[in-house]
Short mmCIF file of C-alpha atoms in Angstrom, two decimals:
data_model
loop_
_atom_site.label_atom_id
_atom_site.label_comp_id
_atom_site.label_asym_id
_atom_site.label_seq_id
_atom_site.Cartn_x
_atom_site.Cartn_y
_atom_site.Cartn_z
CA MET A 141 117.84 98.75 83.05
CA ALA A 142 117.62 102.53 84.58
CA ARG A 143 116.92 101.52 87.62
CA ASN A 144 120.48 99.84 88.16
CA GLU A 145 122.52 102.07 86.72
CA GLN A 146 120.70 104.77 88.91
CA LEU A 147 120.78 102.97 92.17
CA ILE A 148 125.43 102.71 90.77
CA ARG A 149 125.90 106.01 90.01
CA GLN A 150 124.52 106.97 93.24
CA HIS A 151 126.45 105.08 95.03
CA LYS A 152 129.24 105.52 93.47
CA LEU A 153 128.47 109.85 93.97
CA LEU A 154 128.41 109.38 97.51
CA GLN A 155 132.01 107.42 98.19
CA LEU A 156 132.79 110.35 96.40
CA LEU A 157 131.44 112.80 98.29
CA GLU A 158 132.71 110.21 101.29
CA ASP A 159 136.55 110.91 100.61
CA SER A 160 135.94 113.88 99.83
CA ARG A 161 137.55 117.04 103.13
CA PHE A 162 137.06 119.99 100.70
CA GLY A 163 133.80 119.10 98.59
CA ARG A 164 133.37 119.03 94.99
CA THR A 165 131.46 120.16 92.11
CA ILE A 166 129.00 118.86 89.98
CA ASP A 167 131.65 119.08 87.06
CA GLU A 168 134.09 117.06 88.82
CA LEU A 169 131.30 115.19 90.25
CA LYS A 170 130.94 114.36 87.07
CA TYR A 171 133.41 113.67 85.93
CA ASP A 172 135.32 111.08 88.59
CA LEU A 173 131.75 109.93 87.80
CA VAL A 174 132.10 109.58 84.58
CA ALA A 175 135.85 107.91 84.56
CA ASP A 176 135.37 105.57 87.16
CA LEU A 177 132.05 104.56 85.86
CA GLY A 178 133.15 103.71 82.50
CA LEU A 179 130.37 105.70 80.96
CA SER A 180 130.94 107.42 77.67
CA THR A 181 128.42 110.40 78.59
CA LEU A 182 126.57 112.23 81.52
CA HIS A 183 125.52 115.48 82.04
CA GLY A 184 125.24 117.40 85.19
CA ARG A 185 121.52 117.49 85.78
CA THR A 186 121.07 114.06 86.15
CA VAL A 187 124.13 114.76 88.62
CA ARG A 188 121.91 117.58 91.28
CA ARG A 189 119.37 114.76 90.34
CA ASP A 190 121.47 112.37 92.52
CA ILE A 191 122.30 114.69 94.96
CA GLU A 192 119.09 116.11 95.68
CA ALA A 193 117.36 111.97 95.81
CA LEU A 194 120.31 111.28 98.33
CA GLN A 195 119.20 114.21 100.31
CA ALA A 196 115.76 113.42 99.99
CA ALA A 197 116.33 109.42 101.15
CA GLY A 198 117.68 111.07 104.51
CA TYR A 199 121.46 112.03 103.94
CA ASP A 200 122.90 115.35 104.77
CA ILE A 201 124.75 116.47 101.56
CA GLN A 202 125.58 120.04 102.36
CA ASN A 203 126.67 123.15 99.86
CA GLU A 204 128.74 125.87 99.43
CA MET A 205 130.25 128.58 97.37
CA VAL A 206 133.94 128.86 97.38
CA GLU A 207 136.63 129.70 94.70
CA ARG A 208 136.01 127.36 92.41
CA GLY A 209 132.45 127.64 92.44
CA LYS A 210 129.43 126.23 94.60
CA VAL A 211 130.82 122.61 96.28
CA TYR A 212 129.80 119.53 97.44
CA ARG A 213 129.74 117.41 101.20
CA LEU A 214 128.95 115.26 103.36
CA GLY A 215 128.19 117.06 106.48
CA ARG A 216 128.67 115.95 109.56
CA ASN A 217 125.26 114.66 110.87
CA HIS A 218 124.89 111.92 107.76
CA THR A 219 126.19 109.57 110.15
CA ALA A 220 123.15 109.77 111.85
CA VAL A 221 120.95 108.83 109.48
CA HIS A 222 121.35 105.15 110.38
CA GLU A 223 122.39 105.83 113.76
CA ILE A 224 123.11 102.29 116.07
CA ALA A 225 123.41 101.44 119.37
CA PHE A 226 126.47 98.57 119.93
CA SER A 227 126.61 96.45 121.95
CA ALA A 228 130.11 94.77 123.49
CA THR A 229 128.95 91.13 122.17
CA GLU A 230 127.65 92.41 118.67
CA LEU A 231 130.73 94.16 118.44
CA ILE A 232 132.78 90.58 119.70
CA ALA A 233 130.53 88.87 116.62
CA LEU A 234 131.45 92.68 114.05
CA ALA A 235 135.09 91.99 114.53
CA ILE A 236 135.16 88.53 113.88
CA GLY A 237 132.91 88.45 110.64
CA ARG A 238 135.45 91.16 109.93
CA GLU A 239 138.55 88.99 110.63
CA LEU A 240 136.92 85.78 108.82
CA LEU A 241 136.77 88.14 105.57
CA THR A 242 140.05 88.98 105.44
CA PRO A 243 140.78 87.69 101.80
CA LEU A 244 138.72 90.36 100.59
CA MET A 245 141.41 92.79 101.04
CA GLY A 246 142.14 95.56 99.01
CA THR A 247 138.65 95.26 97.02
CA GLN A 248 135.92 97.58 97.47
CA TYR A 249 133.98 95.58 100.33
CA TRP A 250 137.25 95.54 102.32
CA GLN A 251 136.89 98.81 101.91
CA GLY A 252 133.26 99.29 103.06
CA ILE A 253 134.25 96.97 106.00
CA GLU A 254 137.58 98.72 107.49
CA THR A 255 135.13 102.53 107.04
CA PHE A 256 132.54 100.40 109.04
CA TRP A 257 134.86 99.54 111.28
CA ASN A 258 136.10 102.42 112.45
CA LYS A 259 132.58 104.56 112.24
CA VAL A 260 131.32 101.83 114.87
CA GLN A 261 134.88 102.45 116.91
CA GLU A 262 134.61 106.09 117.18
CA ALA A 263 130.85 105.87 118.34
CA ILE A 264 130.23 103.63 121.25
CA PRO A 265 130.61 104.97 124.77
CA GLU A 266 133.94 104.19 125.98
CA GLY A 267 132.90 101.78 128.80
CA VAL A 268 131.77 99.80 125.44
CA TYR A 269 134.80 99.27 123.90
CA GLU A 270 136.34 98.69 127.06
CA HIS A 271 133.97 96.40 127.65
CA TYR A 272 134.90 95.20 124.57
CA GLN A 273 138.31 95.16 124.59
CA ARG A 274 138.31 92.90 127.27
CA TYR A 275 135.55 89.55 125.71
CA ARG A 276 137.56 89.89 122.49
CA LYS A 277 140.50 87.74 124.22
CA VAL A 278 138.49 84.75 124.83
CA LEU A 279 137.96 84.01 120.94
CA TYR A 280 140.24 84.53 118.53
CA VAL A 281 140.47 84.23 114.65
CA SER A 282 143.31 81.23 113.74
CA GLY A 283 143.28 79.56 109.82
CA THR A 284 142.21 82.27 107.66
CA PRO A 285 143.78 81.74 104.46
CA SER A 286 146.31 84.44 104.17
CA LYS A 287 145.63 85.18 99.81
CA THR A 288 143.81 88.45 99.18
CA TYR A 289 142.66 90.17 96.73
CA ALA A 290 143.77 93.41 96.25
CA ALA A 291 145.51 93.04 93.06
CA HIS A 292 141.81 91.98 91.05
CA ALA A 293 140.52 94.80 92.93
CA GLY A 294 139.86 96.45 89.17
CA MET A 295 138.05 93.97 87.56
CA LEU A 296 135.94 92.49 90.17
CA LYS A 297 134.42 96.59 90.64
CA THR A 298 134.26 95.52 86.47
CA ILE A 299 132.34 92.87 86.96
CA THR A 300 130.43 93.95 89.80
CA ARG A 301 129.29 96.32 87.14
CA CYS A 302 128.51 94.12 84.06
CA ILE A 303 126.59 91.87 86.28
CA LEU A 304 124.31 95.10 88.35
CA GLU A 305 124.04 96.29 84.88
CA HIS A 306 123.32 93.31 82.95
CA ARG A 307 126.19 93.78 80.91
CA VAL A 308 128.43 90.38 78.84
CA VAL A 309 132.22 91.04 80.16
CA GLU A 310 134.90 89.68 78.41
CA ILE A 311 137.42 87.90 79.66
CA GLU A 312 140.87 86.99 79.97
CA TYR A 313 141.16 82.96 81.90
CA LYS A 314 143.47 80.52 82.71
CA SER A 315 142.14 77.55 84.01
CA VAL A 316 145.23 75.11 86.07
CA GLY A 317 147.11 73.15 83.22
CA ARG A 318 146.06 75.69 80.16
CA PRO A 319 146.76 78.53 79.03
CA SER A 320 144.90 81.52 78.58
CA SER A 321 142.14 82.13 76.19
CA ARG A 322 139.38 85.03 76.08
CA ARG A 323 136.27 84.70 76.16
CA GLN A 324 132.99 86.65 77.39
CA ILE A 325 130.29 85.65 79.68
CA GLU A 326 127.39 86.72 81.43
CA PRO A 327 127.99 87.49 84.98
CA TYR A 328 124.75 86.93 87.62
CA ALA A 329 127.14 86.97 91.01
CA LEU A 330 129.46 86.93 93.35
CA ALA A 331 130.16 83.11 95.42
CA VAL A 332 132.75 83.07 97.99
CA HIS A 333 133.28 79.75 99.24
CA GLN A 334 136.49 79.01 100.86
CA SER A 335 137.70 82.26 101.55
CA SER A 336 137.82 82.23 97.75
CA ILE A 337 135.44 84.58 95.30
CA TYR A 338 134.08 82.86 91.85
CA VAL A 339 131.98 84.16 89.35
CA VAL A 340 129.00 82.74 88.82
CA ALA A 341 128.10 83.60 84.97
CA ALA A 342 126.28 82.31 81.77
CA ALA A 343 127.85 80.92 78.90
CA PRO A 344 127.20 82.39 76.27
CA GLU A 345 128.05 79.92 73.45
CA VAL A 346 126.76 76.32 75.13
CA THR A 347 122.93 76.06 74.07
CA ASP A 348 121.86 73.20 76.46
CA ALA A 349 120.40 75.56 80.16
CA SER A 350 121.35 73.00 82.57
CA GLU A 351 125.10 73.86 81.17
CA ARG A 352 124.86 77.55 81.28
CA LEU A 353 125.55 78.33 84.85
CA ARG A 354 128.72 77.81 85.87
CA ASN A 355 131.70 79.07 88.67
CA TRP A 356 134.15 80.82 87.06
CA LYS A 357 137.27 81.42 90.64
CA LEU A 358 138.23 84.85 90.53
CA ASP A 359 141.97 84.03 91.22
CA ARG A 360 142.25 82.75 87.59
CA PHE A 361 141.16 86.02 85.50
CA LYS A 362 143.91 87.85 84.10
CA LEU A 363 141.54 90.52 82.33
CA ALA A 364 138.22 91.43 82.12
CA ARG A 365 136.85 94.52 79.78
CA VAL A 366 133.35 96.43 80.29
CA THR A 367 131.31 95.20 76.42
CA ASP A 368 128.32 97.07 75.37
CA GLU A 369 126.79 93.85 74.90
CA TYR A 370 123.58 93.09 77.22
CA PHE A 371 122.02 90.33 78.52
CA LYS A 372 118.71 88.89 78.99
CA PRO A 373 118.89 86.60 82.48
CA ASP A 374 116.83 83.65 83.26
CA PRO A 375 114.63 84.17 86.05
CA LYS A 376 114.03 79.84 86.34
CA VAL A 377 117.47 80.69 87.85
CA ASP A 378 117.72 79.92 91.35
CA LEU A 379 121.30 81.06 92.65
CA ALA A 380 121.40 80.11 96.13
CA LYS A 381 120.24 76.65 95.07
CA PHE A 382 121.93 76.02 92.20
CA LEU A 383 125.20 76.78 95.22
CA SER A 384 123.84 74.11 97.54
CA LYS A 385 123.61 71.03 95.20
CA SER A 386 127.49 70.22 96.05
CA ILE A 387 129.90 69.95 98.73
CA GLY A 388 132.19 71.64 97.15
CA ILE A 389 132.12 74.77 94.36
CA PHE A 390 131.66 73.06 91.06
CA SER A 391 128.84 73.88 88.86
CA GLY A 392 126.21 72.12 87.13
CA GLU A 393 122.08 72.36 86.67
CA THR A 394 122.11 68.29 89.26
CA SER A 395 124.18 66.68 91.80
CA THR A 396 125.12 62.98 91.91
CA GLN A 397 125.26 61.56 95.11
CA VAL A 398 127.85 59.51 96.21
CA GLN A 399 128.37 56.99 99.14
CA ILE A 400 131.68 56.27 101.26
CA ARG A 401 131.98 53.95 103.60
CA LEU A 402 133.88 55.42 107.12
CA GLY A 403 135.29 53.75 110.22
CA PRO A 404 134.52 54.55 113.53
CA ARG A 405 137.29 57.26 113.40
CA SER A 406 136.41 58.25 110.17
CA ALA A 407 132.83 59.15 110.42
CA SER A 408 133.43 61.11 114.24
CA TYR A 409 135.52 63.37 112.06
CA VAL A 410 132.63 63.96 109.38
CA LYS A 411 130.02 64.31 112.01
CA GLU A 412 131.46 66.97 113.89
CA ASP A 413 133.11 69.06 110.50
CA PRO A 414 129.40 68.00 108.29
CA TRP A 415 130.30 67.91 104.36
CA HIS A 416 127.25 69.02 103.54
CA PRO A 417 124.24 70.09 105.06
CA ASP A 418 122.25 67.17 103.01
CA GLN A 419 124.62 64.30 104.10
CA VAL A 420 123.54 61.22 105.80
CA LEU A 421 125.72 59.11 108.54
CA GLU A 422 124.47 55.32 108.77
CA PRO A 423 125.74 52.62 110.47
CA VAL A 424 126.43 49.05 109.14
CA GLU A 425 124.79 46.58 111.77
CA PRO A 426 126.66 43.53 111.17
CA ASP A 427 123.05 42.02 111.84
CA LYS A 428 121.14 43.94 109.39
CA ASN A 429 120.38 44.73 105.28
CA THR A 430 119.97 48.11 106.24
CA PRO A 431 121.65 51.08 108.06
CA ASP A 432 119.94 53.46 110.64
CA GLU A 433 120.44 56.93 109.74
CA VAL A 434 122.03 57.85 112.86
CA ASP A 435 121.02 61.50 114.54
CA ALA A 436 123.44 64.45 116.13
CA ASP A 437 124.35 62.90 119.75
CA ASP A 438 125.11 58.56 119.15
CA ASP A 439 127.79 56.78 119.35
CA ILE A 440 129.33 56.18 116.91
CA SER A 441 132.36 54.85 117.78
CA GLY A 442 132.94 50.44 116.95
CA THR A 443 131.06 50.95 114.10
CA ASP A 444 131.55 51.67 109.76
CA PHE A 445 128.67 53.40 108.80
CA ILE A 446 127.80 54.77 104.36
CA LEU A 447 128.25 59.04 103.51
CA THR A 448 125.30 59.63 100.82
CA VAL A 449 126.86 63.01 100.09
CA PRO A 450 125.86 65.01 96.78
CA ALA A 451 129.08 66.45 94.38
CA SER A 452 129.23 67.31 91.15
CA HIS A 453 132.35 66.59 90.04
CA PRO A 454 135.56 63.53 91.27
CA ARG A 455 137.42 66.46 91.83
CA GLU A 456 135.82 68.27 94.36
CA LEU A 457 135.40 64.46 96.13
CA LEU A 458 139.13 63.99 96.16
CA PRO A 459 140.68 65.58 99.39
CA LYS A 460 138.40 64.82 101.42
CA VAL A 461 138.75 61.70 100.74
CA LEU A 462 142.39 61.31 100.19
CA ALA A 463 142.80 62.85 103.93
CA LEU A 464 140.38 60.58 105.54
CA GLY A 465 143.20 57.76 104.16
CA ALA A 466 142.62 54.16 104.58
CA ASP A 467 140.12 55.00 106.72
CA ALA A 468 137.26 55.99 103.84
CA GLU A 469 135.73 53.92 100.49
CA VAL A 470 134.16 54.90 98.11
CA LEU A 471 131.16 53.02 96.79
CA SER A 472 129.05 54.17 94.36
CA PRO A 473 129.15 55.09 91.10
CA ALA A 474 131.88 54.32 89.73
CA GLU A 475 133.08 57.37 88.29
CA TYR A 476 133.84 58.74 91.22
CA ARG A 477 135.56 55.98 92.62
CA ASP A 478 138.08 54.62 90.24
CA ALA A 479 138.81 58.47 90.84
CA VAL A 480 140.12 57.32 94.15
CA ALA A 481 141.18 54.25 92.91
CA ASN A 482 142.99 56.23 89.96
CA VAL A 483 144.87 58.16 92.82
CA VAL A 484 145.76 56.25 95.15
CA GLY A 485 147.03 53.90 92.37
CA THR A 486 149.90 56.77 91.09
CA LEU A 487 150.77 57.46 94.56
CA ALA A 488 151.41 53.62 95.21
CA ASP A 489 153.69 53.53 92.97
CA ARG A 490 155.73 56.60 93.37
CA TYR A 491 156.13 55.40 97.74
CA GLY A 492 156.83 51.92 96.92
CA THR A 493 159.18 50.36 96.75
CA PRO A 494 161.50 48.71 94.03
#
């Protein structure tokens, strides 16, 4: 626990020094650390030891005496510790990645992206940057959502701190179609899925270990508050495995294999833009009882296909199936087929002729 708190404190200390043009005294740094991190107490000696540790790690932190006392600031050479040469191709890749992360705008993560991007632009030779500007026009990024998490920046800082310190966080959460409610969660990580941020957290009141871990959408948070309670993370939790079980963000220890019959056109779409890395697309031949798996370069025109894909909830499959219209039919399991049938029935009643 102490190691995590030290890392958080030193990272914040660097941010304060980066933002300070005229330097800060130990007392000023201590006051800002207490305020920003929500600490109950912090000794000046601890701040001084953190500065010494950062200096030992290679950061050029200088000090001088001024009228208000000894102030500390980052020296001009502190960026040289991590000096890297960039090629035009690497700059293009970095710029594209930056544009894809626009939903993080307004958060501390976007601030880090922007400051890093500005430093890169200042550090690279003029010729390399001109070459980058010419070739950057070859590739454009479109279709990124207009949403940002600027309004959630404070809550995101709180949740990040609780993740690192293994603290229970009290939240006010409003699910779609339900009134908001307060509860406590044990946050493990943050996940970005289709431009939305989710908090992967355990629900303490759930006793079944396979059901405790869930995904909470940050957009639905109305409040996030640090508590004085700590939790012990489950060492058996594999977050990468947990987040890869399904085609969507619905949580669950296990996933369900769903079979969908696709026409040739829809099969082509799903082949071009797979729903999941583990999906299987097999052609249904008239003279065969068992479909054969399709290779990436196979011609799939003129025949129907069976798509087998993992899912954790019918709701995450509905938009994808309905988007394919009559060219897609959920075969099994019955729960998923019935979910689609109910929606199609409602739509038929709504759009049908009286």
